[in-house]
Every structure is written in C-alpha cells, then in structure tokens.
PDB file of C-alpha atoms in Angstrom:
ATOM      1  CA  MET A 132     -54.283  34.954 -38.669  1.00  0.00           C
ATOM      2  CA  ASN A 133     -52.481  33.171 -35.899  1.00  0.00           C
ATOM      3  CA  SER A 134     -49.788  35.320 -34.139  1.00  0.00           C
ATOM      4  CA  SER A 135     -47.302  32.441 -33.896  1.00  0.00           C
ATOM      5  CA  ALA A 136     -46.039  30.760 -36.849  1.00  0.00           C
ATOM      6  CA  ASN A 137     -45.852  27.431 -34.846  1.00  0.00           C
ATOM      7  CA  LEU A 138     -48.801  27.667 -32.870  1.00  0.00           C
ATOM      8  CA  THR A 139     -49.076  23.854 -32.432  1.00  0.00           C
ATOM      9  CA  LEU A 140     -45.892  24.013 -30.138  1.00  0.00           C
ATOM     10  CA  ILE A 141     -46.814  26.487 -27.626  1.00  0.00           C
ATOM     11  CA  ALA A 142     -47.420  23.658 -24.878  1.00  0.00           C
ATOM     12  CA  ARG A 143     -46.066  20.983 -26.576  1.00  0.00           C
ATOM     13  CA  TYR A 144     -44.734  17.720 -24.592  1.00  0.00           C
ATOM     14  CA  PRO A 145     -41.751  15.829 -26.341  1.00  0.00           C
ATOM     15  CA  ASP A 146     -42.663  13.420 -29.035  1.00  0.00           C
ATOM     16  CA  SER A 147     -40.912  10.514 -29.479  1.00  0.00           C
ATOM     17  CA  PHE A 148     -38.350  10.311 -32.328  1.00  0.00           C
ATOM     18  CA  SER A 149     -39.945   8.444 -35.092  1.00  0.00           C
ATOM     19  CA  LYS A 150     -43.369  10.520 -34.522  1.00  0.00           C
ATOM     20  CA  ALA A 151     -41.236  13.673 -34.373  1.00  0.00           C
ATOM     21  CA  VAL A 152     -39.734  12.479 -37.870  1.00  0.00           C
ATOM     22  CA  THR A 153     -42.971  11.733 -39.187  1.00  0.00           C
ATOM     23  CA  LYS A 154     -44.632  14.967 -38.314  1.00  0.00           C
ATOM     24  CA  ASN A 155     -41.629  16.791 -39.716  1.00  0.00           C
ATOM     25  CA  LEU A 156     -41.610  14.998 -42.988  1.00  0.00           C
ATOM     26  CA  ILE A 157     -45.210  15.510 -43.256  1.00  0.00           C
ATOM     27  CA  VAL A 158     -45.407  19.327 -43.018  1.00  0.00           C
ATOM     28  CA  MET A 159     -42.079  19.604 -45.248  1.00  0.00           C
ATOM     29  CA  LEU A 160     -43.782  17.707 -47.751  1.00  0.00           C
ATOM     30  CA  LEU A 161     -47.077  19.567 -47.481  1.00  0.00           C
ATOM     31  CA  GLY A 162     -45.088  22.864 -47.568  1.00  0.00           C
ATOM     32  CA  ILE A 163     -43.017  22.073 -50.558  1.00  0.00           C
ATOM     33  CA  SER A 164     -46.223  20.776 -52.447  1.00  0.00           C
ATOM     34  CA  ILE A 165     -47.716  24.018 -52.033  1.00  0.00           C
ATOM     35  CA  ASN A 166     -44.734  26.202 -52.620  1.00  0.00           C
ATOM     36  CA  TYR A 167     -44.366  24.283 -55.698  1.00  0.00           C
ATOM     37  CA  ILE A 168     -47.783  25.018 -57.078  1.00  0.00           C
ATOM     38  CA  ASN A 169     -47.911  28.468 -55.975  1.00  0.00           C
ATOM     39  CA  ALA A 170     -44.505  28.937 -57.790  1.00  0.00           C
ATOM     40  CA  SER A 171     -45.910  27.697 -61.016  1.00  0.00           C
ATOM     41  CA  LEU A 172     -48.737  30.194 -60.449  1.00  0.00           C
ATOM     42  CA  ILE A 173     -46.134  33.039 -59.750  1.00  0.00           C
ATOM     43  CA  HIS A 174     -44.158  32.128 -63.072  1.00  0.00           C
ATOM     44  CA  THR A 175     -47.517  31.821 -65.235  1.00  0.00           C
ATOM     45  CA  PHE A 176     -48.492  35.345 -63.961  1.00  0.00           C
ATOM     46  CA  ARG A 177     -44.988  36.888 -64.745  1.00  0.00           C
ATOM     47  CA  LYS A 178     -44.874  35.280 -68.183  1.00  0.00           C
ATOM     48  CA  HIS A 179     -48.188  36.683 -69.454  1.00  0.00           C
ATOM     49  CA  GLN A 180     -49.189  40.505 -70.071  1.00  0.00           C
ATOM     50  CA  ILE A 181     -52.844  39.424 -69.802  1.00  0.00           C
ATOM     51  CA  PHE A 182     -52.363  38.738 -66.229  1.00  0.00           C
ATOM     52  CA  ASN A 183     -50.318  41.756 -65.434  1.00  0.00           C
ATOM     53  CA  MET A 184     -53.202  43.941 -66.729  1.00  0.00           C
ATOM     54  CA  ASN A 185     -55.981  42.403 -64.851  1.00  0.00           C
ATOM     55  CA  PRO A 186     -56.734  43.723 -61.147  1.00  0.00           C
ATOM     56  CA  ARG A 187     -58.195  40.342 -60.213  1.00  0.00           C
ATOM     57  CA  TYR A 188     -55.075  38.378 -60.919  1.00  0.00           C
ATOM     58  CA  ILE A 189     -52.915  41.109 -59.190  1.00  0.00           C
ATOM     59  CA  LEU A 190     -54.906  40.567 -56.125  1.00  0.00           C
ATOM     60  CA  PHE A 191     -54.722  36.916 -56.438  1.00  0.00           C
ATOM     61  CA  ILE A 192     -50.904  36.568 -57.225  1.00  0.00           C
ATOM     62  CA  HIS A 193     -50.373  39.056 -54.293  1.00  0.00           C
ATOM     63  CA  MET A 194     -52.011  36.413 -52.052  1.00  0.00           C
ATOM     64  CA  VAL A 195     -50.028  33.525 -53.483  1.00  0.00           C
ATOM     65  CA  VAL A 196     -46.870  35.516 -52.807  1.00  0.00           C
ATOM     66  CA  ASN A 197     -47.968  35.875 -49.187  1.00  0.00           C
ATOM     67  CA  ASP A 198     -49.117  32.272 -48.682  1.00  0.00           C
ATOM     68  CA  MET A 199     -45.439  31.224 -49.884  1.00  0.00           C
ATOM     69  CA  MET A 200     -43.832  33.434 -47.142  1.00  0.00           C
ATOM     70  CA  GLN A 201     -46.373  32.204 -44.577  1.00  0.00           C
ATOM     71  CA  VAL A 202     -45.891  28.500 -45.462  1.00  0.00           C
ATOM     72  CA  THR A 203     -42.096  28.975 -45.592  1.00  0.00           C
ATOM     73  CA  LEU A 204     -41.696  30.665 -42.347  1.00  0.00           C
ATOM     74  CA  SER A 205     -44.282  28.783 -40.659  1.00  0.00           C
ATOM     75  CA  ILE A 206     -42.698  25.160 -41.468  1.00  0.00           C
ATOM     76  CA  SER A 207     -39.209  26.848 -41.018  1.00  0.00           C
ATOM     77  CA  LEU A 208     -40.253  27.674 -37.381  1.00  0.00           C
ATOM     78  CA  PHE A 209     -42.019  24.338 -37.243  1.00  0.00           C
ATOM     79  CA  VAL A 210     -38.560  22.215 -37.690  1.00  0.00           C
ATOM     80  CA  VAL A 211     -36.725  24.353 -35.819  1.00  0.00           C
ATOM     81  CA  SER A 212     -38.752  24.167 -32.767  1.00  0.00           C
ATOM     82  CA  TYR A 213     -37.933  20.301 -33.150  1.00  0.00           C
ATOM     83  CA  THR A 214     -34.316  20.639 -34.067  1.00  0.00           C
ATOM     84  CA  ILE A 215     -32.791  23.860 -32.619  1.00  0.00           C
ATOM     85  CA  TYR A 216     -35.616  24.335 -30.218  1.00  0.00           C
ATOM     86  CA  LYS A 217     -34.408  27.973 -29.270  1.00  0.00           C
ATOM     87  CA  LEU A 218     -33.648  30.888 -31.355  1.00  0.00           C
ATOM     88  CA  ASN A 219     -31.879  34.139 -30.542  1.00  0.00           C
ATOM     89  CA  VAL A 220     -34.550  36.754 -29.596  1.00  0.00           C
ATOM     90  CA  SER A 221     -33.659  39.376 -32.465  1.00  0.00           C
ATOM     91  CA  VAL A 222     -33.481  36.511 -35.115  1.00  0.00           C
ATOM     92  CA  CYS A 223     -36.964  35.285 -33.674  1.00  0.00           C
ATOM     93  CA  CYS A 224     -38.605  38.941 -33.697  1.00  0.00           C
ATOM     94  CA  ILE A 225     -37.579  39.323 -37.108  1.00  0.00           C
ATOM     95  CA  LEU A 226     -39.239  35.885 -38.310  1.00  0.00           C
ATOM     96  CA  ILE A 227     -42.177  36.351 -36.430  1.00  0.00           C
ATOM     97  CA  LEU A 228     -42.898  39.913 -37.603  1.00  0.00           C
ATOM     98  CA  ILE A 229     -42.567  38.816 -41.413  1.00  0.00           C
ATOM     99  CA  THR A 230     -44.722  36.009 -40.555  1.00  0.00           C
ATOM    100  CA  LEU A 231     -47.498  38.380 -38.816  1.00  0.00           C
ATOM    101  CA  PHE A 232     -47.196  40.345 -42.224  1.00  0.00           C
ATOM    102  CA  ALA A 233     -47.915  37.643 -44.446  1.00  0.00           C
ATOM    103  CA  THR A 234     -50.627  36.092 -42.511  1.00  0.00           C
ATOM    104  CA  GLU A 235     -52.557  39.374 -41.697  1.00  0.00           C
ATOM    105  CA  ASN A 236     -52.624  40.335 -45.128  1.00  0.00           C
ATOM    106  CA  THR A 237     -54.263  37.130 -46.034  1.00  0.00           C
ATOM    107  CA  PRO A 238     -57.845  38.128 -45.074  1.00  0.00           C
ATOM    108  CA  LEU A 239     -57.604  41.704 -45.901  1.00  0.00           C
ATOM    109  CA  ASN A 240     -56.546  40.481 -49.431  1.00  0.00           C
ATOM    110  CA  LEU A 241     -59.504  37.905 -49.586  1.00  0.00           C
ATOM    111  CA  ALA A 242     -61.979  41.009 -48.600  1.00  0.00           C
ATOM    112  CA  CYS A 243     -60.592  43.201 -51.502  1.00  0.00           C
ATOM    113  CA  MET A 244     -60.908  40.085 -53.906  1.00  0.00           C
ATOM    114  CA  ALA A 245     -64.654  39.674 -52.711  1.00  0.00           C
ATOM    115  CA  MET A 246     -65.165  43.373 -53.378  1.00  0.00           C
ATOM    116  CA  GLU A 247     -63.558  43.074 -56.756  1.00  0.00           C
ATOM    117  CA  CYS A 248     -65.928  40.254 -57.641  1.00  0.00           C
ATOM    118  CA  TYR A 249     -68.869  42.275 -56.364  1.00  0.00           C
ATOM    119  CA  ILE A 250     -67.856  45.072 -58.589  1.00  0.00           C
ATOM    120  CA  ALA A 251     -67.475  43.013 -61.524  1.00  0.00           C
ATOM    121  CA  ILE A 252     -71.009  41.249 -61.307  1.00  0.00           C
ATOM    122  CA  CYS A 253     -73.256  44.165 -59.876  1.00  0.00           C
ATOM    123  CA  MET A 254     -71.437  47.167 -61.716  1.00  0.00           C
ATOM    124  CA  PRO A 255     -69.942  45.722 -64.711  1.00  0.00           C
ATOM    125  CA  LEU A 256     -70.412  49.161 -66.751  1.00  0.00           C
ATOM    126  CA  ARG A 257     -68.010  50.535 -63.821  1.00  0.00           C
ATOM    127  CA  HIS A 258     -65.490  47.950 -63.394  1.00  0.00           C
ATOM    128  CA  ALA A 259     -62.845  48.897 -65.757  1.00  0.00           C
ATOM    129  CA  GLN A 260     -63.177  52.481 -64.275  1.00  0.00           C
ATOM    130  CA  ILE A 261     -63.181  51.503 -60.637  1.00  0.00           C
ATOM    131  CA  CYS A 262     -60.928  48.454 -60.688  1.00  0.00           C
ATOM    132  CA  THR A 263     -57.716  49.988 -62.734  1.00  0.00           C
ATOM    133  CA  VAL A 264     -54.241  48.601 -62.177  1.00  0.00           C
ATOM    134  CA  LYS A 265     -53.120  51.588 -60.428  1.00  0.00           C
ATOM    135  CA  ARG A 266     -55.727  51.563 -57.779  1.00  0.00           C
ATOM    136  CA  THR A 267     -55.317  47.908 -57.421  1.00  0.00           C
ATOM    137  CA  LEU A 268     -51.422  48.373 -56.694  1.00  0.00           C
ATOM    138  CA  MET A 269     -52.692  51.114 -54.263  1.00  0.00           C
ATOM    139  CA  LEU A 270     -54.693  48.844 -52.619  1.00  0.00           C
ATOM    140  CA  VAL A 271     -52.060  46.360 -52.123  1.00  0.00           C
ATOM    141  CA  GLY A 272     -49.940  49.203 -50.331  1.00  0.00           C
ATOM    142  CA  LEU A 273     -53.013  49.797 -48.139  1.00  0.00           C
ATOM    143  CA  ILE A 274     -53.104  46.113 -47.278  1.00  0.00           C
ATOM    144  CA  TRP A 275     -49.641  46.229 -46.252  1.00  0.00           C
ATOM    145  CA  ALA A 276     -49.732  49.570 -44.390  1.00  0.00           C
ATOM    146  CA  THR A 277     -52.783  48.260 -42.501  1.00  0.00           C
ATOM    147  CA  SER A 278     -50.554  45.103 -41.374  1.00  0.00           C
ATOM    148  CA  LEU A 279     -47.722  47.159 -40.593  1.00  0.00           C
ATOM    149  CA  LEU A 280     -49.805  49.443 -38.408  1.00  0.00           C
ATOM    150  CA  SER A 281     -51.305  46.235 -36.596  1.00  0.00           C
ATOM    151  CA  VAL A 282     -48.034  44.654 -36.240  1.00  0.00           C
ATOM    152  CA  LEU A 283     -45.173  46.975 -35.613  1.00  0.00           C
ATOM    153  CA  PRO A 284     -46.411  48.386 -32.217  1.00  0.00           C
ATOM    154  CA  ASP A 285     -45.448  44.861 -30.843  1.00  0.00           C
ATOM    155  CA  LEU A 286     -41.979  45.661 -31.748  1.00  0.00           C
ATOM    156  CA  PHE A 287     -41.652  49.343 -30.726  1.00  0.00           C
ATOM    157  CA  ILE A 288     -43.459  48.452 -27.293  1.00  0.00           C
ATOM    158  CA  THR A 289     -41.048  45.426 -26.782  1.00  0.00           C
ATOM    159  CA  LEU A 290     -38.098  47.762 -27.472  1.00  0.00           C
ATOM    160  CA  ALA A 291     -39.170  50.036 -25.174  1.00  0.00           C
ATOM    161  CA  THR A 292     -40.095  47.781 -22.081  1.00  0.00           C
ATOM    162  CA  GLU A 293     -37.372  44.784 -22.350  1.00  0.00           C
ATOM    163  CA  PRO A 294     -33.724  45.134 -21.270  1.00  0.00           C
ATOM    164  CA  LEU A 295     -31.095  44.886 -23.779  1.00  0.00           C
ATOM    165  CA  ASP A 296     -30.193  41.743 -22.510  1.00  0.00           C
ATOM    166  CA  PHE A 297     -33.470  39.906 -23.438  1.00  0.00           C
ATOM    167  CA  PHE A 298     -32.569  40.401 -27.162  1.00  0.00           C
ATOM    168  CA  HIS A 299     -29.382  38.440 -26.534  1.00  0.00           C
ATOM    169  CA  SER A 300     -31.102  35.612 -25.073  1.00  0.00           C
ATOM    170  CA  LYS A 301     -32.704  32.682 -26.689  1.00  0.00           C
ATOM    171  CA  VAL A 302     -36.327  31.632 -26.330  1.00  0.00           C
ATOM    172  CA  PHE A 303     -38.668  29.293 -27.883  1.00  0.00           C
ATOM    173  CA  CYS A 304     -39.800  31.095 -31.053  1.00  0.00           C
ATOM    174  CA  ILE A 305     -43.300  32.074 -30.883  1.00  0.00           C
ATOM    175  CA  ARG A 306     -44.987  35.497 -30.402  1.00  0.00           C
ATOM    176  CA  GLN A 307     -45.720  35.312 -26.709  1.00  0.00           C
ATOM    177  CA  THR A 308     -41.929  34.651 -25.742  1.00  0.00           C
ATOM    178  CA  ALA A 309     -40.738  37.274 -28.674  1.00  0.00           C
ATOM    179  CA  PHE A 310     -43.047  39.828 -27.599  1.00  0.00           C
ATOM    180  CA  PRO A 311     -44.047  39.142 -23.876  1.00  0.00           C
ATOM    181  CA  ASN A 312     -45.504  42.403 -22.843  1.00  0.00           C
ATOM    182  CA  PRO A 313     -48.988  41.277 -21.502  1.00  0.00           C
ATOM    183  CA  LEU A 314     -50.637  44.872 -23.057  1.00  0.00           C
ATOM    184  CA  LEU A 315     -49.982  43.258 -26.535  1.00  0.00           C
ATOM    185  CA  VAL A 316     -52.290  40.387 -25.952  1.00  0.00           C
ATOM    186  CA  GLN A 317     -55.191  42.980 -25.525  1.00  0.00           C
ATOM    187  CA  LYS A 318     -53.740  44.879 -28.368  1.00  0.00           C
ATOM    188  CA  ARG A 319     -53.837  41.867 -30.326  1.00  0.00           C
ATOM    189  CA  ASP A 320     -57.546  41.017 -29.464  1.00  0.00           C
ATOM    190  CA  ILE A 321     -58.815  44.527 -30.172  1.00  0.00           C
ATOM    191  CA  THR A 322     -56.820  44.537 -33.360  1.00  0.00           C
ATOM    192  CA  TYR A 323     -57.988  40.743 -34.525  1.00  0.00           C
ATOM    193  CA  SER A 324     -61.683  41.806 -33.625  1.00  0.00           C
ATOM    194  CA  LEU A 325     -61.768  44.733 -35.690  1.00  0.00           C
ATOM    195  CA  PHE A 326     -60.296  42.677 -38.730  1.00  0.00           C
ATOM    196  CA  LEU A 327     -62.855  39.975 -38.117  1.00  0.00           C
ATOM    197  CA  VAL A 328     -65.781  42.700 -38.464  1.00  0.00           C
ATOM    198  CA  LEU A 329     -64.267  44.360 -41.395  1.00  0.00           C
ATOM    199  CA  VAL A 330     -63.593  41.269 -43.464  1.00  0.00           C
ATOM    200  CA  TRP A 331     -66.581  39.343 -42.702  1.00  0.00           C
ATOM    201  CA  PHE A 332     -68.847  42.435 -43.107  1.00  0.00           C
ATOM    202  CA  THR A 333     -67.265  42.510 -46.837  1.00  0.00           C
ATOM    203  CA  ILE A 334     -67.454  38.969 -47.553  1.00  0.00           C
ATOM    204  CA  PHE A 335     -70.967  38.566 -46.429  1.00  0.00           C
ATOM    205  CA  PHE A 336     -71.995  41.867 -48.335  1.00  0.00           C
ATOM    206  CA  SER A 337     -70.524  40.897 -51.511  1.00  0.00           C
ATOM    207  CA  TYR A 338     -71.716  37.368 -51.414  1.00  0.00           C
ATOM    208  CA  PHE A 339     -75.362  38.545 -50.897  1.00  0.00           C
ATOM    209  CA  LYS A 340     -75.183  41.033 -53.452  1.00  0.00           C
ATOM    210  CA  ILE A 341     -73.923  38.686 -55.807  1.00  0.00           C
ATOM    211  CA  LEU A 342     -76.216  36.187 -54.856  1.00  0.00           C
ATOM    212  CA  PHE A 343     -79.331  38.250 -55.686  1.00  0.00           C
ATOM    213  CA  THR A 344     -77.772  39.048 -58.891  1.00  0.00           C
ATOM    214  CA  ALA A 345     -77.063  35.543 -59.836  1.00  0.00           C
ATOM    215  CA  LYS A 346     -80.975  34.998 -59.545  1.00  0.00           C
ATOM    216  CA  THR A 347     -80.701  36.616 -63.104  1.00  0.00           C
ATOM    217  CA  ALA A 348     -79.452  33.205 -64.362  1.00  0.00           C
ATOM    218  CA  SER A 349     -76.199  34.806 -65.224  1.00  0.00           C
ATOM    219  CA  ARG A 350     -73.503  32.269 -65.568  1.00  0.00           C
ATOM    220  CA  ASP A 351     -70.611  34.977 -64.482  1.00  0.00           C
ATOM    221  CA  ALA A 352     -72.896  35.927 -61.563  1.00  0.00           C
ATOM    222  CA  THR A 353     -73.045  32.335 -60.457  1.00  0.00           C
ATOM    223  CA  LYS A 354     -69.536  31.445 -60.728  1.00  0.00           C
ATOM    224  CA  ALA A 355     -68.554  35.075 -59.092  1.00  0.00           C
ATOM    225  CA  ARG A 356     -70.722  33.783 -55.886  1.00  0.00           C
ATOM    226  CA  ASN A 357     -69.368  30.682 -55.537  1.00  0.00           C
ATOM    227  CA  THR A 358     -65.679  32.203 -55.648  1.00  0.00           C
ATOM    228  CA  VAL A 359     -66.732  34.596 -52.808  1.00  0.00           C
ATOM    229  CA  LEU A 360     -68.356  31.447 -50.910  1.00  0.00           C
ATOM    230  CA  LEU A 361     -64.848  29.786 -51.144  1.00  0.00           C
ATOM    231  CA  HIS A 362     -63.077  32.990 -50.118  1.00  0.00           C
ATOM    232  CA  GLY A 363     -65.607  32.867 -47.172  1.00  0.00           C
ATOM    233  CA  PHE A 364     -64.411  29.237 -46.410  1.00  0.00           C
ATOM    234  CA  GLN A 365     -60.808  30.322 -46.750  1.00  0.00           C
ATOM    235  CA  VAL A 366     -61.361  33.280 -44.262  1.00  0.00           C
ATOM    236  CA  VAL A 367     -62.932  30.922 -41.765  1.00  0.00           C
ATOM    237  CA  LEU A 368     -59.853  28.554 -41.804  1.00  0.00           C
ATOM    238  CA  CYS A 369     -57.704  31.610 -41.647  1.00  0.00           C
ATOM    239  CA  MET A 370     -59.456  33.266 -38.806  1.00  0.00           C
ATOM    240  CA  THR A 371     -60.019  30.246 -36.692  1.00  0.00           C
ATOM    241  CA  THR A 372     -56.638  31.231 -34.878  1.00  0.00           C
ATOM    242  CA  TYR A 373     -58.901  34.314 -33.606  1.00  0.00           C
ATOM    243  CA  ALA A 374     -60.170  31.353 -31.043  1.00  0.00           C
ATOM    244  CA  ALA A 375     -56.863  29.872 -30.778  1.00  0.00           C
ATOM    245  CA  PRO A 376     -56.520  30.067 -27.013  1.00  0.00           C
ATOM    246  CA  VAL A 377     -60.135  28.892 -26.163  1.00  0.00           C
ATOM    247  CA  LEU A 378     -59.682  26.001 -29.071  1.00  0.00           C
ATOM    248  CA  LEU A 379     -56.547  24.996 -27.678  1.00  0.00           C
ATOM    249  CA  GLY A 380     -57.719  24.806 -23.969  1.00  0.00           C
ATOM    250  CA  LEU A 381     -60.756  22.660 -25.285  1.00  0.00           C
ATOM    251  CA  LEU A 382     -58.257  20.495 -27.236  1.00  0.00           C
ATOM    252  CA  GLN A 383     -56.248  20.023 -24.273  1.00  0.00           C
ATOM    253  CA  ARG A 384     -59.072  18.745 -22.045  1.00  0.00           C
ATOM    254  CA  VAL A 385     -60.861  16.519 -24.463  1.00  0.00           C
ATOM    255  CA  PHE A 386     -57.620  15.038 -25.909  1.00  0.00           C
ATOM    256  CA  LEU A 387     -55.441  14.768 -22.991  1.00  0.00           C
ATOM    257  CA  LEU A 388     -53.903  11.702 -23.886  1.00  0.00           C
ATOM    258  CA  ASN A 389     -53.179  12.618 -27.565  1.00  0.00           C
ATOM    259  CA  TYR A 390     -52.783  16.674 -27.011  1.00  0.00           C
ATOM    260  CA  ASN A 391     -49.611  16.414 -29.025  1.00  0.00           C
ATOM    261  CA  ASP A 392     -51.317  14.796 -32.095  1.00  0.00           C
ATOM    262  CA  SER A 393     -54.540  17.025 -31.865  1.00  0.00           C
ATOM    263  CA  LEU A 394     -52.147  19.992 -31.754  1.00  0.00           C
ATOM    264  CA  PHE A 395     -50.544  19.076 -34.897  1.00  0.00           C
ATOM    265  CA  ALA A 396     -53.896  18.409 -36.503  1.00  0.00           C
ATOM    266  CA  PHE A 397     -54.751  22.070 -35.479  1.00  0.00           C
ATOM    267  CA  TYR A 398     -51.586  23.322 -37.063  1.00  0.00           C
ATOM    268  CA  ILE A 399     -52.186  21.670 -40.246  1.00  0.00           C
ATOM    269  CA  THR A 400     -55.656  22.638 -40.700  1.00  0.00           C
ATOM    270  CA  VAL A 401     -55.099  26.237 -39.570  1.00  0.00           C
ATOM    271  CA  GLN A 402     -51.859  27.032 -40.824  1.00  0.00           C
ATOM    272  CA  VAL A 403     -51.124  24.788 -43.715  1.00  0.00           C
ATOM    273  CA  LEU A 404     -54.579  23.747 -45.649  1.00  0.00           C
ATOM    274  CA  PRO A 405     -55.635  27.498 -45.756  1.00  0.00           C
ATOM    275  CA  ARG A 406     -52.784  28.320 -48.121  1.00  0.00           C
ATOM    276  CA  SER A 407     -53.599  25.307 -50.336  1.00  0.00           C
ATOM    277  CA  ILE A 408     -57.288  26.801 -51.399  1.00  0.00           C
ATOM    278  CA  SER A 409     -55.689  29.898 -53.391  1.00  0.00           C
ATOM    279  CA  PRO A 410     -54.379  27.560 -56.606  1.00  0.00           C
ATOM    280  CA  ILE A 411     -58.009  25.524 -56.455  1.00  0.00           C
ATOM    281  CA  ILE A 412     -59.828  28.994 -56.921  1.00  0.00           C
ATOM    282  CA  TYR A 413     -57.621  30.480 -59.818  1.00  0.00           C
ATOM    283  CA  GLY A 414     -55.466  27.949 -60.450  1.00  0.00           C
ATOM    284  CA  VAL A 415     -58.052  25.184 -61.438  1.00  0.00           C
ATOM    285  CA  ARG A 416     -61.471  26.940 -61.373  1.00  0.00           C
ATOM    286  CA  ASP A 417     -60.464  30.119 -63.411  1.00  0.00           C
ATOM    287  CA  ASN A 418     -60.540  29.163 -67.293  1.00  0.00           C
ATOM    288  CA  THR A 419     -58.230  31.774 -68.339  1.00  0.00           C
ATOM    289  CA  PHE A 420     -55.390  31.071 -65.672  1.00  0.00           C
ATOM    290  CA  ARG A 421     -55.936  27.348 -66.123  1.00  0.00           C
ATOM    291  CA  LYS A 422     -55.160  27.576 -69.884  1.00  0.00           C
ATOM    292  CA  TYR A 423     -51.992  29.074 -69.470  1.00  0.00           C
ATOM    293  CA  LEU A 424     -50.998  27.331 -66.287  1.00  0.00           C
ATOM    294  CA  LYS A 425     -51.732  24.165 -68.048  1.00  0.00           C
ATOM    295  CA  ARG A 426     -49.587  25.131 -71.155  1.00  0.00           C
ATOM    296  CA  TYR A 427     -46.798  25.945 -69.008  1.00  0.00           C
ATOM    297  CA  LEU A 428     -46.726  22.663 -66.912  1.00  0.00           C
ATOM    298  CA  LEU A 429     -47.077  20.760 -70.227  1.00  0.00           C
ATOM    299  CA  CYS A 430     -43.973  22.625 -71.573  1.00  0.00           C
ATOM    300  CA  LYS A 431     -42.034  21.906 -68.662  1.00  0.00           C
ATOM    301  CA  PHE A 432     -42.890  18.290 -68.773  1.00  0.00           C
ATOM    302  CA  ARG A 433     -42.356  18.261 -72.488  1.00  0.00           C
ATOM    303  CA  ASP A 434     -38.751  19.781 -71.813  1.00  0.00           C
ATOM    304  CA  ARG A 435     -37.830  17.465 -69.444  1.00  0.00           C
ATOM    305  CA  SER A 436     -38.733  14.646 -71.402  1.00  0.00           C
ATOM    306  CA  ILE A 437     -36.767  15.818 -74.364  1.00  0.00           C
ATOM    307  CA  SER A 438     -33.746  16.538 -72.041  1.00  0.00           C
ATOM    308  CA  GLU A 439     -33.789  12.662 -70.714  1.00  0.00           C
ATOM    309  CA  LEU A 440     -33.967  11.598 -74.148  1.00  0.00           C
TER     310      LEU A 440
END
C-alpha cells in the first residue's frame, strides 16, 4: 500500500535517454496488458447475472476496479515523472488521493474475500444467510469509508498548515511533496500498522480454519485454502511498501552503482505485479468465471475474424 504512486522515483538519478524510454515502454505495456485483462473481467461480470448475485464475485470485481485505478494512475505518474517531471500541487494532491484510495482498498478487500471463503467452507449452511448481496455492498462501502478515514486527514492537515501559494506551486508528484507535514508520516505509520495487523490476522485466521476443514478431504475446502493462500501472497506484495523506507535504504547501500535499476525493479514488484494476480485467481482458476470469460474472448475473436473477411 504505497503512499506514492511512483515510489521508485523518490530519489531518482537521471537515466540515459534509451534506458528511460525502455523503462517507460515496459511499464506502459504491462499496464495496458493488465488493464485489458481486467476490463475483460469487468465486461464478463456485467454481462452475466450469475455474477451480479454472488457476493464472492462482487468483492472480486470491486478489487479489479481498484486495481485498474491504481495501475492507471501509478503508471501515469511514472510517465509524467520522466516527461513533465513536476505537476501543480493541487492536481498532484487529487491524483495521489485517488491512488491512495485504490491502493489501501486492496488489502482490505482481500481480507473480506478471505473471510467469505472461510464462511463458505466452515459454515456452509449459514453462508447464504450471512453473505448476501446487500451486506456485500455495505461491506464495500465500509472498505471505502475506512480508506477515506485513513487518507482524507492528509488533505485536511495540509490545507490547514500550508500557505495558499503552496497549492499553486509545482512539485515532483509523490505523497511526501504533496502532503509535506511531518506529522502525516507518523499518522501513516500508525494507520498502516493497524491495517497490517487487521489484514494479516484475518488472512491467517481464515487460512488455518480452512486448512483444518480441508483435512476432511473436501475438494472445495482444499481449493478455498489455496485461494486464501494466493490472497496471502498478494497481500505480501501489496504490503511490502510498509517497509519501503527501509528497503529503499538497503537498495541504495547494496546497489549503489545500479540504484535506478533496482528502484525500477522494486516498483514493478510492489506496484504492478500484485495487480496481475487477481485475474489468475478468478479469471483462470475459477471454473465458472473462466467459462464465461473464455466465451466472451472467443466471441470477440470470432467477430474480429468475420469483420476482417
């Protein structure tokens, strides 16, 4: 849950022109690929009523939408940092806030999905009663409310402490420059620590409960356990940014001569790759979603072939 969309560029030294172009092309190609797959998932979800009435898929598609927002804004800021370099503070604040909402929603959403798996496997008779569409939508609203309570104080404190001229100036667009008050760093650390404990407790609780249930040789329980394990891996990648200052300092000491390249690898690993796991979990592993997604992709391919003829 990185606080800045373009974390890799906090202490960036200038790259050569060819290397800068290569990095931007890689990032843009990855972003376009991930967003294309996620857009296909969203289209499949919208076209079939079976998904709209299933709490599991509602939570999943909410995460996909968040991933698209996060990837789009993150990559946009990455490219801007190499081209325009500085943005107006007001514009930067808006972009960072939206990115933060989307980024902080993801681990909370993963924790909710893990709990849904737990209820489905460990309390199957009560699953339909507990996990209703209405309650799921309320849960999505709660996720957004939690992120708003975490992020909006940055804006309010900055408005209260910074002069008006600051918002008309231009800065390199990261959280530290858009919201410079040092108190916000302490607030962020406390908030992230609470999120870390909450999300990991939920993930571990769900996983071990399902693990014990899976010993009954239930195929569904085994699959749910593996799904929660994948959620845990995704959370690990998303939450690597909690330790970003320590990791970046370590990178600078170890890879002093190739610091830019190590920062770029860190950005890809922490910001981009976690958003490519969601399609694997439900777009590929889930039999129902895979069937409808394959049908959509095949129809689209067939229509394109006919139009070319």
